[in-house]
Short mmCIF file of C-alpha atoms in Angstrom, two decimals:
data_model
loop_
_atom_site.label_atom_id
_atom_site.label_comp_id
_atom_site.label_asym_id
_atom_site.label_seq_id
_atom_site.Cartn_x
_atom_site.Cartn_y
_atom_site.Cartn_z
CA UNK A 1 103.98 90.99 89.15
CA UNK A 2 107.08 91.83 87.17
CA UNK A 3 106.45 92.36 83.47
CA UNK A 4 102.65 92.67 83.77
CA UNK A 5 102.51 96.37 82.95
CA UNK A 6 104.92 96.01 80.04
CA UNK A 7 102.74 93.21 78.62
CA UNK A 8 99.64 95.42 78.84
CA UNK A 9 101.40 98.39 77.24
CA UNK A 10 102.56 96.16 74.38
CA UNK A 11 99.02 94.79 74.01
CA UNK A 12 97.64 98.33 73.54
CA UNK A 13 100.57 99.47 71.33
CA UNK A 14 101.35 102.27 73.76
CA UNK A 15 104.73 103.86 72.98
CA UNK A 16 107.19 104.83 75.69
CA UNK A 17 106.59 108.43 76.82
CA UNK A 18 109.03 111.08 75.59
CA UNK A 19 109.35 112.43 79.13
CA UNK A 20 108.54 110.68 82.42
CA UNK A 21 105.00 110.97 83.77
CA UNK A 22 104.87 110.99 87.58
CA UNK A 23 101.15 111.66 88.08
CA UNK A 24 98.61 109.01 87.01
CA UNK A 25 95.78 111.53 86.53
CA UNK A 26 95.24 115.22 86.02
CA UNK A 27 94.09 116.60 89.38
CA UNK A 28 91.52 119.36 89.62
CA UNK A 29 93.02 122.81 90.14
CA UNK A 30 93.36 123.88 93.76
CA UNK A 31 90.97 126.67 94.71
CA UNK A 32 90.86 128.46 98.04
CA UNK A 33 88.06 130.23 99.87
CA UNK A 34 84.55 130.33 98.46
CA UNK A 35 85.88 129.46 94.99
CA UNK A 36 86.58 125.93 96.28
CA UNK A 37 82.83 125.26 96.16
CA UNK A 38 82.49 126.19 92.49
CA UNK A 39 81.30 123.49 90.12
CA UNK A 40 83.98 121.96 87.91
CA UNK A 41 83.69 122.96 84.26
CA UNK A 42 81.82 120.66 81.87
CA UNK A 43 83.73 118.56 79.37
CA UNK A 44 82.61 119.76 75.93
CA UNK A 45 85.17 117.79 73.91
CA UNK A 46 83.81 115.48 71.18
CA UNK A 47 82.49 112.12 72.37
CA UNK A 48 84.37 108.90 71.62
CA UNK A 49 82.97 106.37 69.19
CA UNK A 50 82.23 102.77 70.22
CA UNK A 51 85.76 101.63 69.41
CA UNK A 52 87.22 104.38 71.63
CA UNK A 53 84.94 103.43 74.51
CA UNK A 54 85.82 99.75 74.07
CA UNK A 55 89.54 100.65 74.08
CA UNK A 56 89.04 102.57 77.32
CA UNK A 57 87.24 99.62 78.91
CA UNK A 58 89.94 97.20 77.76
CA UNK A 59 92.61 99.37 79.37
CA UNK A 60 90.78 99.86 82.67
CA UNK A 61 90.00 96.17 83.35
CA UNK A 62 93.51 94.70 83.54
CA UNK A 63 94.84 97.68 85.46
CA UNK A 64 92.05 97.33 88.05
CA UNK A 65 93.35 93.83 88.65
CA UNK A 66 96.91 95.13 88.89
CA UNK A 67 95.79 97.91 91.24
CA UNK A 68 94.15 95.47 93.63
CA UNK A 69 97.12 93.10 93.51
CA UNK A 70 100.12 95.39 93.90
CA UNK A 71 99.95 99.05 92.87
CA UNK A 72 98.18 101.24 95.41
CA UNK A 73 99.08 104.49 93.64
CA UNK A 74 96.54 104.19 90.80
CA UNK A 75 93.04 103.62 92.27
CA UNK A 76 92.04 107.28 92.02
CA UNK A 77 93.06 107.53 88.38
CA UNK A 78 91.25 104.30 87.52
CA UNK A 79 88.16 105.46 89.37
CA UNK A 80 88.16 108.71 87.39
CA UNK A 81 88.50 106.84 84.09
CA UNK A 82 85.93 104.18 84.99
CA UNK A 83 83.33 106.76 86.03
CA UNK A 84 83.64 108.50 82.66
CA UNK A 85 83.81 105.43 80.41
CA UNK A 86 80.12 105.23 79.51
CA UNK A 87 80.10 108.85 78.25
CA UNK A 88 83.76 109.07 77.27
CA UNK A 89 85.10 112.07 75.39
CA UNK A 90 88.42 112.99 73.78
CA UNK A 91 89.52 114.44 77.14
CA UNK A 92 88.84 111.06 78.76
CA UNK A 93 91.06 109.41 76.14
CA UNK A 94 93.73 112.05 76.84
CA UNK A 95 93.56 111.17 80.57
CA UNK A 96 93.82 107.49 79.65
CA UNK A 97 96.99 108.20 77.67
CA UNK A 98 98.40 110.10 80.66
CA UNK A 99 97.61 107.10 82.85
CA UNK A 100 99.36 104.74 80.42
CA UNK A 101 102.37 107.08 80.34
CA UNK A 102 102.47 106.92 84.14
CA UNK A 103 102.33 103.13 84.02
CA UNK A 104 105.16 103.08 81.45
CA UNK A 105 107.25 105.33 83.71
CA UNK A 106 106.56 103.21 86.82
CA UNK A 107 106.07 99.67 85.47
CA UNK A 108 106.93 97.44 88.42
CA UNK A 109 105.25 98.37 91.67
CA UNK A 110 105.99 96.37 94.78
CA UNK A 111 104.54 96.19 98.24
CA UNK A 112 107.05 95.73 101.02
CA UNK A 113 106.22 94.64 104.54
CA UNK A 114 108.62 95.29 107.37
CA UNK A 115 108.70 93.70 110.79
CA UNK A 116 107.56 95.91 113.63
CA UNK A 117 107.70 95.82 117.42
CA UNK A 118 104.00 96.64 117.55
CA UNK A 119 101.72 94.11 119.20
CA UNK A 120 98.15 94.08 117.99
CA UNK A 121 95.44 92.87 120.31
CA UNK A 122 91.84 92.51 119.33
CA UNK A 123 88.86 91.55 121.42
CA UNK A 124 85.15 91.49 120.80
CA UNK A 125 82.68 93.10 123.20
CA UNK A 126 81.41 89.60 124.08
CA UNK A 127 84.85 88.67 125.38
CA UNK A 128 84.71 91.62 127.78
CA UNK A 129 81.43 90.40 129.28
CA UNK A 130 82.21 86.99 130.81
CA UNK A 131 78.79 86.69 132.47
CA UNK A 132 76.04 84.83 130.68
CA UNK A 133 73.98 87.96 130.39
CA UNK A 134 71.47 87.98 127.56
CA UNK A 135 71.72 91.75 127.30
CA UNK A 136 73.80 92.60 124.20
CA UNK A 137 76.69 94.97 124.58
CA UNK A 138 76.84 97.99 122.30
CA UNK A 139 79.43 97.58 119.56
CA UNK A 140 81.28 100.70 120.69
CA UNK A 141 81.76 99.51 124.29
CA UNK A 142 85.42 99.32 125.25
CA UNK A 143 86.53 95.77 125.71
CA UNK A 144 88.13 95.78 129.12
CA UNK A 145 88.52 92.61 131.11
CA UNK A 146 88.67 93.49 134.80
CA UNK A 147 89.98 90.03 135.70
CA UNK A 148 93.25 90.92 133.96
CA UNK A 149 93.78 94.01 136.09
CA UNK A 150 94.28 93.84 139.85
CA UNK A 151 94.12 97.01 141.89
CA UNK A 152 96.76 97.27 144.63
CA UNK A 153 95.19 96.85 148.05
CA UNK A 154 95.91 99.72 150.41
CA UNK A 155 95.93 99.13 154.10
CA UNK A 156 96.48 101.48 157.00
CA UNK A 157 98.80 99.01 158.71
CA UNK A 158 102.51 99.28 157.96
CA UNK A 159 103.69 96.74 155.44
CA UNK A 160 105.91 93.92 156.56
CA UNK A 161 108.22 91.70 154.63
CA UNK A 162 106.28 88.55 155.59
CA UNK A 163 102.96 88.12 153.84
CA UNK A 164 99.84 87.55 155.94
CA UNK A 165 98.06 84.25 155.72
CA UNK A 166 94.50 84.46 154.43
CA UNK A 167 91.89 83.77 157.09
#
């Protein structure tokens, strides 16, 4: 979707960042040991007015679409912003500006698919049970079709180059 991000940034009059932004959101500080279970600090910054909340909602919507379509690097940031939009504060708006700076730095995301030698096989549990049994198979049962696998027959007689005729 070339040009989509630039259109959105122009729509919201977002200027180009003075320095590149390579993180779409501000992550929580890393804590080790028992401090990792501490509660995150409350956001006591002033709340946004209705226009600020509406601006936040207008920014989140189109980028959710863009996220689902092409850019898989922004869902966490959008989730953070969307979860705070009903009780948005000045810090939420600051995080939104950081997100827009990230989008201005990385405007054209692409998804590339490459050919692989991998072969994917899928089978349902019903396919593994060829009998007409009415007993349902558990969903976690391995789907193994024994008709596809033939065990080698071992005999005590020495093998010969001529096959035996079935009797």
